[in-house]
Structure formats: structure tokens, C-alpha cells
Amino acid sequence: MSEHRRKPPQPQGGGRAAARRAQSAPSGRRAAPQGTTGAASGSQGAGGEERPYGGRAEARRAAQRNGGGRRRGAEAQGPGPGGPGGPGRGRGRNVAPGRKRLIDYPRAGKDGVARWLPSWKLVTGLFIGFIGSLVAVAGVGYALVSIPDVAKTANAQNNVFYWSDGTPMVATGGEVNRQIIGYAEIPKEMRYAVISQENKTFETDSGVDPKGIARAVFNMARGGQTQGGSTITQQYVKNAMLDDQSQTISRKFKEIFVSIKVGASVPKDQIMAGYLNSAYYGRGAYGIQAASRAYFNKDASALNPGECAFLAAMLKGAAYYDPAGATFLDPAATPEANSRRAEAQMQDTLNKMVQYGHLSAEARAKYTKLPKVQNPRSNSRLSGQVGYLVDLAKSYLINNSNITANDLQRGGYSIYTTFDKKKVNQLEAAVKNVQKGNIKPQQRPNTDKYVQFGGASVDPSTGAIKAIYGGDDATKHFTNNADQTGAQVGSTFKPFVLAAAMSWGKRNPDLGESQAQDERTIVSPDSLYSGQNKLKIKEYNGAFWKNEKGEEWLQTNDGGESVGAPPNYNIDLREAMRLSVNSAYVQLGMDVGLDKVKDAALSAGILKTSLASANYPSFSIGTSDPSAIRMAGAYATFAASGQQNEPFSVTKVTNRDGTVFEHKAKPKDAFTSKVADNVTDVLRTVVDKGTGTAAQLPGREVAGKTGTTDGNKSAWFVGYTPQLSTAIGMFRLDDNEKNKSRQFLEMYGTGGQKKIHGASFPAEIWHDYMAQALQGQPAKDFPTPEPIGEVVNDTPSPSVTPTPTPSVTPSPTPTPTPSQSLLSPSPSPSDSCGNFDWNCGNDNGGANGGADAGSTGGVTPSPTESDGTGTTRGNGNGNGGFFGAPNG
């Protein structure tokens, strides 16, 4: 190829345009490629050459063109900013050297990780700026806050409780019982009790605890509570800031600024007096003077060191330290448990006072027991049943809403309850009438003293608690007998066994355990079981049940009588329920499986925490201790054809901001209607012609069950109509003794009767109340049950010839049952049995295989073959209340 046709080599510093510009340069030399010197693009070179461009604007445009895509490869080769090692490398963008940024980040002139590591200058500058900002914010915050005056703290408001019809029931719960006293009137032992227990450096510290503050902020950031680690100064500030009790970061910082200002400018004696005059001690008492009156009925100046240490314990949370208990807030806050906690805390405070030199060992030795405290109910408006109703409503809110106990104490709420005023009064009158006419503690102190009643009434369609009877008077008797008491329910538990048999069925004895669980036979109420007294109870596979000692279980019937036709004493389950025959239902429970019996009770609405051990055959006949509220609610599940509604006591709550809580119904399908309606049909037999005839209501269909426990220590009647379910319990319990062992006492001879059954006083109270409560409501019939299951064990003994007879209650298809003439007759009434004891001897819910309400808290060995006695299960532990534990 000729020379003049050869393409000239392209300079590395640019493209064709650069070549042309180089050829036209005045010097006759080609311009050096951009970037081959350290100068910026378009500037004068080091050799003093003139700019090849017409002006700065043209130079900038040229530089921009040179930064384009076609020049990137060439630029990348230069040692300048766009070349290897330059900060603009590979980015198509150049940064002029010497042109500094305010914050050099990412760092110029650095490669790799170093490019992203901030310099020490940057870190130092940011730190100084941050600290300066904090100082500025703190200065502004400190200047803006003011020192609180405890005398001007916001007053709490009353809560107004309403009956179900919207009329006011009582205004209470938010009273401020406060009387401010001077520092000189506060005993030094009270001051040092608080210092020793809460803030031993109070007299020398600055008023804030940095570690405690950091911990509180960290807890808040995680969504937790802020308490813990505060000084007495901070607690005083918190108490005085009642106008803002929100648990937020801004609230906590405001509290910190106020605490710093108070610590720096307020004398320590004034802070201490302010704290003790503003703190809450429980029982509606704010301040040491009100607390001294509430607990000891004396002025604060007269408190002794033991009483001071006791009141210091109340500052930690009176709900868990007040010896009167607060089971309406937490089932674990029983009088016994609270007394133990209060005594331990009091003794620890006294020990610390000696340790820190605030009390002599000689003076401390005088106070080794809890001081005697007075009646906790100072509000006369809470007398009668109202106090129990208020406690129940508050408990429900605390456990089922975002409203806390502290919120309720500050008040300002309108609380609309489910309680029917007329029904509450009618239930109380029914109990009082029976009590007044039959229970004579003055005449029969050995049998009639300490007799107590409890009751509850629930709407089956909603679960709304319409009425309760908690005891004689809420200002005198502090345990709500409608809630958890520890009294066992006896044979009123048997319907859950029948429901389990019709829901899951009995296991096949010819199969292994795993197969037997899957292949079951649904049990008809017409199935036959033995009513023999001292029946040897078997496993589902036919092997005799034995306890851990190898002892067999002999199930006795009340009165020691066999029921049914000998020699096998076969009796159908309907008759066994009617006459409350224990042996038949204990064996049925073993065939079905006690785990399924437990599941049936839970499905009906019984709380797990109130159930006894399901490892013993007597579980089927009521060794558990649910509350009257829960028993009424569980039977309401049968009344509602298997739909379970949780019992509730509050429909809605409002305050100045509007509605803050509203009950939402959450019905559950506990049983099929076929199962529930058949249980109801069998329980109608009990009332029509069984142990519960005292509960009959002329013109109304009634279903129910009696229950009596081993040792005759409690008696129940639980029954229902389609519109209302009610449970009545009766027991003897001295819960006012200093020895809080909660020993249930026998009721032989109580009320002048040889033995108390569910058919006696409980059924009478139930009848009298329900007759009044249902006045004006139309009589409704229960649904007609559909046939269910198979008749099991239907092979009679050789000596028995069954005679087909209609079912005791109407059913779609009459089913054959053993002839009544083949059954052992039930006992006839006698004077010794009492007016309502028509079937005494056949209604022992925990009979000799049942549980004795003791205090051991465990299960004793099972009965031997000769004695027929049962297990012993501890009660009174507070578990299984109406709403259960923060944890139920």
C-alpha cells in the first residue's frame, strides 16, 4: 500500500478529533494526550504552552467530551485522576485535585477497604459534634422542665361501673386517699427502711442512676417495661408527674431532666418527704399517712420499725404483698402467698437497716412477725356483692385488655359490665334464705360454723356472666367464692366423661394401644356398665388398674350400695347418671381414656389450671376444683348445643378519648350438637326423676347434675335451662384463721342433716334463684337429640332378662334399657337424710376413690383393696381462677 494511503497512527490521548487538533497546533507538534501531565484538562501545561482551546468554557466542554465513553480506555492509562490509581478510575468521572470536600468520605486517593474507612479527623469531628449536640439538647431540656410540687400532682379520677342495663352500679377504683405530712412527722425508721431497701446511696447521690436509666431505655426500645434501677429522686419525680404516665422514650428523658434538676436544687429531706407523701401503698392509699391509716388505723408518726419495714414492702407492689391478697388481679396473689412474700421482704428490710447502721440489732429483734393489719375494704360502697363484682370486672380487664392495674387506679374509665342487677340481688336472696333458715353456727358450732356458699350464672348464648354470689360481704369476706376456692366439684364432672365417650368413643380392648386410639366405638347413653360397689376398675384392655405400689383400685358408691341387677349389676349410663353411680362412670372414663375426659372438660371451658391429675381413675368423678363461674360456663356449652363461649364480665370501656375496649365474641365448636344435646337429654333425667328433683321448675325443661365429694367436704348443683346456666357450691372452710392452710371441713350434720348432698341446700338455692331469674321469660325446650353411638356391653348377665322400655326422656327412637324392676331401689327419703336428700347414698362425686381437699398439693397412694379410700389432692393454691394466671 502506498505511503500516502496509510492511516496515521491514533494518539493514545484521544480520537480522530484530537489528532486533527494536534496537527493544527501552532507549534507544529501534536498535543500531548490529556492526562499525560499532572495538569487539569484544558489548563496551561508545565512547559508554559498556550491553551489549545479558545476559553474556559470550551476547555470544560472538551474535558467533558474527553470523559466520554470512547475516551475512557485512553484516560484510564494516564497517571492523573482518571488513570490507574486515580479516584475517578473506571467511573467515567474525574475529580480535580486540590478541590477538597467538606466531608472526605468515601476517602479520595484511597483504594479498596481504605477508601471506606473514615479518617481519625472525621471520627473525631463527628464525635465532638455529637457530644456538642447532646450538651445543647440537655441544656435546652434542663431549662424547659420545672420542679414538680407533690401538693399539686394531678388527682386520679373515679371509675364508674355500670350494670348491664346501663344504670350506674358504683363509682370507685380511682379515689385518691392522700394526706400530705411534713418531714418531721415521718418516722426516721420509715425513711431508712426505704433507703436501705431501694436506694442506699440516696443521701449522697446526684439523684439519677445512669445504669438504671440505660437499662430502662434499653427495655423500652425492646418493648418492655421501664421500671427497675430508679433512685428515690427519680421515683419521686415519676409519682409527681401524674399528668403524663406514658411509657415512652421522650417521657423517660423528661423524667431524667427533672430528676437532675431536682437532685441539684432540692434538699434531700424535701425529696424524701415528697416521695413518701406521693407513693402508692395499695388499698387506695397514696402517701405514708393514708397508708398508715389504711393498714394500721394510726398516724404515720406512731409507726414502729416493724410497721415501717412492712409499708416499705408495699411500695414494691401491694397486689403481691398485701396480706389480704388480690386474687382478683392474679390467682397467685392469695392471702397465704402474699403474707409469705410480705414477711420475707419485711425481714430483709430490717436486716439491711441493721447492716447499714440505721437500726440497732436489739430493736430489730423485736419484729420477727408480720404486724396485724386491718380490714382492707375501707369503701363502704363496695359492701355486699358489689365489691366482688368490681373485682371480677377489673380482673377481666387486666387479663383481657391493654388496661393495666395502674391505669385503673388512676381512673377515668366508664366500665360497662354484664351483671344484671336484679339477678344479682335474687341470687344473694336465695343464698341468704337457705343460710338463715338452716345454718345455725351458734346452735351447732361444730357442724355449722365456717359454712360458705358460692354461685354464678352465665348466659349460654354469649358467655356473659349475669350474676355471682361471692360470699357474705365483700368488706368482710375477701375471697370471691364464685371464683377459684379449691372446693372439688364431685359428680358434677361426670357429664364431661359422657361427652368424651360420645365424642371420641371407647377404645377397642382387642387392639394394641396405638391401634386402640384410632379404632374406637362411639358410646350410646344406653350402653351398659356395672354399678357394683367396690368394683375393681380395669384398664381399657381388661387388665386390672394398679397404682405405683401395685394396688388395685376398688371404686365405691356413696352409701356402699351396688346399683343394678346382680350378679353383674349392669346399668345403662342414663340410669347411672340419674342415680349418680360412681363405679359405672369411673370404668367408662378408663375405657375412653382419662386424657379424652380431660380434653372434653377443657373443650367445655374448664381451665387447665383447675384440673386434678388425670393419672388416677377418680379423675372422672370430680377431684378437680373449677370455680362456680367456670362450671356454669361449661354447662352452658351443653345448653348451647356444643358452642362454647368464654365467660366474660365487661362489654366495653370508655374514657375521654372514646372507646378503649370492647368485648369481641369468639365462640368455639366444643362438641357437635348431637353430642351436646344427648348430654342435655341425660341430664334432664337427673332433674326429672333422679338426684336433682329439687331443682325442677314447673313448666320448664331443666338439665343438671348434683355433686358431693369424698369426706362430704363440698356439695354442688349445676344446672341450666336454654336461657341460663347456674352453678351453686357449698363447703366449710375457715379462711380467717391465722394458719392459712385452707383445710376443708366435713359437713356431716351440717344444717341438721346427716350428710350434705348436692341435692340438698345447693339444689334448693338453685331452684329458688332460677324461679325468680327466669320470671317473665318464655319457657323454651331443649333440642330433641339425635340417636348417637352404639350400645356397648349389651350382653346381659345370664340371670338378667332385659325388658325393652322407653327412654326416660323423649327421644326420636326408644331404646331398650334394663327393666326398672331389676335395679336395686334407691334409698327412700328419711328424716336423717334431710328434706332434699331423697337419694342420699348415691351422690358422692369423689367417693372413696375421689380426692380429699387437703393441703399437701400432691397425690397420695391409691386405695388398697380393703379400704376403698382415694387420693388426696392439695387445694387452695390459687390456680384455676375465673381468668386464670398472667400466664392461665
CSV table of C-alpha atoms in Angstrom, one decimal, residues 15-206:
chain,number,residue,atom,x,y,z
A,15,GLY,CA,-9.6,10.0,18.9
A,16,ARG,CA,-9.7,11.5,15.4
A,17,ALA,CA,-10.7,14.9,16.7
A,18,ALA,CA,-7.7,15.0,19.0
A,19,ALA,CA,-5.4,14.1,16.0
A,20,ARG,CA,-6.8,16.9,13.9
A,21,ARG,CA,-6.3,19.4,16.7
A,22,ALA,CA,-2.8,18.2,17.3
A,23,GLN,CA,-1.9,18.6,13.5
A,24,SER,CA,-3.3,22.2,13.6
A,25,ALA,CA,-1.4,23.2,16.7
A,26,PRO,CA,0.6,26.4,16.2
A,27,SER,CA,3.9,24.8,17.3
A,28,GLY,CA,3.6,22.2,14.7
A,29,ARG,CA,3.7,19.5,17.4
A,30,ARG,CA,0.9,17.1,18.3
A,31,ALA,CA,-0.8,18.0,21.6
A,32,ALA,CA,0.0,15.6,24.3
A,33,PRO,CA,-2.9,13.3,25.2
A,34,GLN,CA,-4.9,14.6,28.1
A,35,GLY,CA,-3.8,13.2,31.4
A,36,THR,CA,-0.1,12.7,30.5
A,37,THR,CA,0.8,15.6,32.7
A,38,GLY,CA,-0.4,16.3,36.2
A,39,ALA,CA,-2.3,19.4,35.0
A,40,ALA,CA,-6.1,19.5,34.8
A,41,SER,CA,-7.7,19.2,31.4
A,42,GLY,CA,-7.6,22.4,29.4
A,43,SER,CA,-5.1,24.2,31.7
A,44,GLN,CA,-1.7,25.6,30.8
A,45,GLY,CA,1.0,22.9,30.8
A,46,ALA,CA,4.1,22.8,32.9
A,47,GLY,CA,6.2,24.0,30.0
A,48,GLY,CA,4.2,27.2,29.6
A,49,GLU,CA,2.4,26.2,26.4
A,50,GLU,CA,-0.7,28.2,25.4
A,51,ARG,CA,-4.1,26.7,25.8
A,52,PRO,CA,-5.2,24.8,22.7
A,53,TYR,CA,-8.8,25.9,23.3
A,54,GLY,CA,-10.5,29.2,22.9
A,55,GLY,CA,-11.6,29.8,26.5
A,56,ARG,CA,-12.5,28.2,29.8
A,57,ALA,CA,-16.0,27.2,28.6
A,58,GLU,CA,-14.6,25.4,25.6
A,59,ALA,CA,-12.0,23.7,27.8
A,60,ARG,CA,-14.7,22.4,30.1
A,61,ARG,CA,-16.7,21.1,27.1
A,62,ALA,CA,-13.6,19.4,25.8
A,63,ALA,CA,-12.9,17.9,29.2
A,64,GLN,CA,-16.4,16.6,29.3
A,65,ARG,CA,-16.0,15.2,25.8
A,66,ASN,CA,-12.8,13.6,26.8
A,67,GLY,CA,-14.6,11.9,29.7
A,68,GLY,CA,-17.0,10.2,27.2
A,69,GLY,CA,-17.2,6.5,26.5
A,70,ARG,CA,-14.8,6.5,23.6
A,71,ARG,CA,-12.0,8.2,25.6
A,72,ARG,CA,-12.4,6.0,28.8
A,73,GLY,CA,-9.8,3.5,27.7
A,74,ALA,CA,-7.2,6.1,27.0
A,75,GLU,CA,-7.9,8.1,30.1
A,76,ALA,CA,-7.6,5.0,32.3
A,77,GLN,CA,-4.0,4.7,31.2
A,78,GLY,CA,-2.9,8.1,32.4
A,79,PRO,CA,-1.4,8.7,35.8
A,80,GLY,CA,-3.8,11.6,36.5
A,81,PRO,CA,-7.1,11.4,38.3
A,82,GLY,CA,-8.6,9.3,35.6
A,83,GLY,CA,-5.7,6.9,35.3
A,84,PRO,CA,-4.5,4.0,37.3
A,85,GLY,CA,-4.7,4.7,41.0
A,86,GLY,CA,-6.8,7.8,40.5
A,87,PRO,CA,-10.0,8.3,42.5
A,88,GLY,CA,-12.1,8.5,39.3
A,89,ARG,CA,-10.8,5.3,37.9
A,90,GLY,CA,-13.3,3.3,36.0
A,91,ARG,CA,-16.1,5.7,36.8
A,92,GLY,CA,-16.1,8.0,33.7
A,93,ARG,CA,-15.8,10.9,36.1
A,94,ASN,CA,-12.8,13.0,37.2
A,95,VAL,CA,-12.3,14.9,40.4
A,96,ALA,CA,-9.9,17.8,40.2
A,97,PRO,CA,-7.0,17.5,42.6
A,98,GLY,CA,-6.8,20.3,45.1
A,99,ARG,CA,-10.6,20.6,45.2
A,100,LYS,CA,-11.5,19.4,48.8
A,101,ARG,CA,-14.8,18.2,50.1
A,102,LEU,CA,-16.3,19.2,53.4
A,103,ILE,CA,-16.5,15.6,54.4
A,104,ASP,CA,-14.0,13.4,52.7
A,105,TYR,CA,-16.0,10.2,52.6
A,106,PRO,CA,-15.6,7.9,50.7
A,107,ARG,CA,-12.0,9.0,51.0
A,108,ALA,CA,-10.2,10.4,47.9
A,109,GLY,CA,-7.0,8.9,46.8
A,110,LYS,CA,-7.6,5.6,48.6
A,111,ASP,CA,-8.2,2.1,47.2
A,112,GLY,CA,-10.2,-0.9,48.5
A,113,VAL,CA,-11.1,-1.0,52.1
A,114,ALA,CA,-9.1,2.1,53.0
A,115,ARG,CA,-11.4,4.1,50.7
A,116,TRP,CA,-14.3,3.3,53.1
A,117,LEU,CA,-12.5,3.6,56.5
A,118,PRO,CA,-13.1,7.1,57.9
A,119,SER,CA,-10.1,9.1,58.9
A,120,TRP,CA,-9.3,9.9,62.5
A,121,LYS,CA,-10.1,13.5,61.7
A,122,LEU,CA,-13.6,12.6,60.5
A,123,VAL,CA,-14.3,10.4,63.5
A,124,THR,CA,-13.1,13.0,66.0
A,125,GLY,CA,-15.1,15.7,64.3
A,126,LEU,CA,-18.3,13.7,64.3
A,127,PHE,CA,-17.8,12.7,68.0
A,128,ILE,CA,-17.2,16.3,69.0
A,129,GLY,CA,-20.3,17.3,67.1
A,130,PHE,CA,-22.4,14.6,68.7
A,131,ILE,CA,-21.3,15.5,72.2
A,132,GLY,CA,-22.0,19.1,71.5
A,133,SER,CA,-25.4,18.3,70.2
A,134,LEU,CA,-26.2,16.3,73.3
A,135,VAL,CA,-25.0,19.1,75.6
A,136,ALA,CA,-27.1,21.5,73.7
A,137,VAL,CA,-30.2,19.3,73.9
A,138,ALA,CA,-29.6,18.6,77.6
A,139,GLY,CA,-29.2,22.3,78.3
A,140,VAL,CA,-32.5,23.1,76.5
A,141,GLY,CA,-34.2,20.2,78.2
A,142,TYR,CA,-32.9,21.2,81.6
A,143,ALA,CA,-34.0,24.8,81.1
A,144,LEU,CA,-37.5,23.8,79.9
A,145,VAL,CA,-38.5,21.4,82.7
A,146,SER,CA,-39.7,22.6,86.1
A,147,ILE,CA,-39.5,21.1,89.6
A,148,PRO,CA,-42.8,19.3,90.4
A,149,ASP,CA,-44.8,20.1,93.5
A,150,VAL,CA,-46.3,17.0,95.1
A,151,ALA,CA,-49.1,19.0,96.6
A,152,LYS,CA,-50.2,19.9,93.1
A,153,THR,CA,-50.0,16.5,91.5
A,154,ALA,CA,-52.9,15.5,89.3
A,155,ASN,CA,-55.8,13.9,91.1
A,156,ALA,CA,-56.9,10.5,90.0
A,157,GLN,CA,-60.4,10.1,88.8
A,158,ASN,CA,-63.1,7.6,89.8
A,159,ASN,CA,-64.0,4.7,87.5
A,160,VAL,CA,-67.7,4.3,87.1
A,161,PHE,CA,-69.1,0.8,86.8
A,162,TYR,CA,-72.4,0.2,85.1
A,163,TRP,CA,-75.0,-2.6,85.3
A,164,SER,CA,-75.9,-4.5,82.1
A,165,ASP,CA,-78.9,-2.1,81.6
A,166,GLY,CA,-76.6,0.9,81.6
A,167,THR,CA,-77.5,2.3,85.0
A,168,PRO,CA,-74.6,3.2,87.4
A,169,MET,CA,-73.5,0.5,89.8
A,170,VAL,CA,-70.7,2.2,91.7
A,171,ALA,CA,-68.1,4.9,91.3
A,172,THR,CA,-64.8,3.6,92.7
A,173,GLY,CA,-61.3,2.5,92.0
A,174,GLY,CA,-59.7,5.9,91.3
A,175,GLU,CA,-60.1,7.6,94.7
A,176,VAL,CA,-57.0,9.5,95.9
A,177,ASN,CA,-56.7,8.9,99.6
A,178,ARG,CA,-53.8,11.2,100.3
A,179,GLN,CA,-52.8,13.5,103.2
A,180,ILE,CA,-49.5,15.2,103.0
A,181,ILE,CA,-47.5,15.5,106.2
A,182,GLY,CA,-44.2,17.2,107.0
A,183,TYR,CA,-40.8,15.6,107.0
A,184,ALA,CA,-40.6,15.8,110.8
A,185,GLU,CA,-43.8,13.7,111.2
A,186,ILE,CA,-42.4,10.8,109.1
A,187,PRO,CA,-40.5,8.3,111.4
A,188,LYS,CA,-36.8,8.1,110.7
A,189,GLU,CA,-37.3,4.3,110.6
A,190,MET,CA,-39.7,4.7,107.6
A,191,ARG,CA,-37.1,6.9,105.8
A,192,TYR,CA,-34.3,4.5,106.4
A,193,ALA,CA,-36.4,1.4,105.6
A,194,VAL,CA,-36.9,2.9,102.1
A,195,ILE,CA,-33.3,4.0,101.8
A,196,SER,CA,-32.0,0.6,102.9
A,197,GLN,CA,-34.2,-1.3,100.5
A,198,GLU,CA,-34.4,0.9,97.5
A,199,ASN,CA,-31.5,3.4,97.3
A,200,LYS,CA,-28.8,3.1,100.0
A,201,THR,CA,-26.8,6.0,98.5
A,202,PHE,CA,-29.7,8.4,98.5
A,203,GLU,CA,-28.2,10.8,100.9
A,204,THR,CA,-25.1,11.3,98.8
A,205,ASP,CA,-26.0,10.6,95.2
A,206,SER,CA,-26.9,13.1,92.5
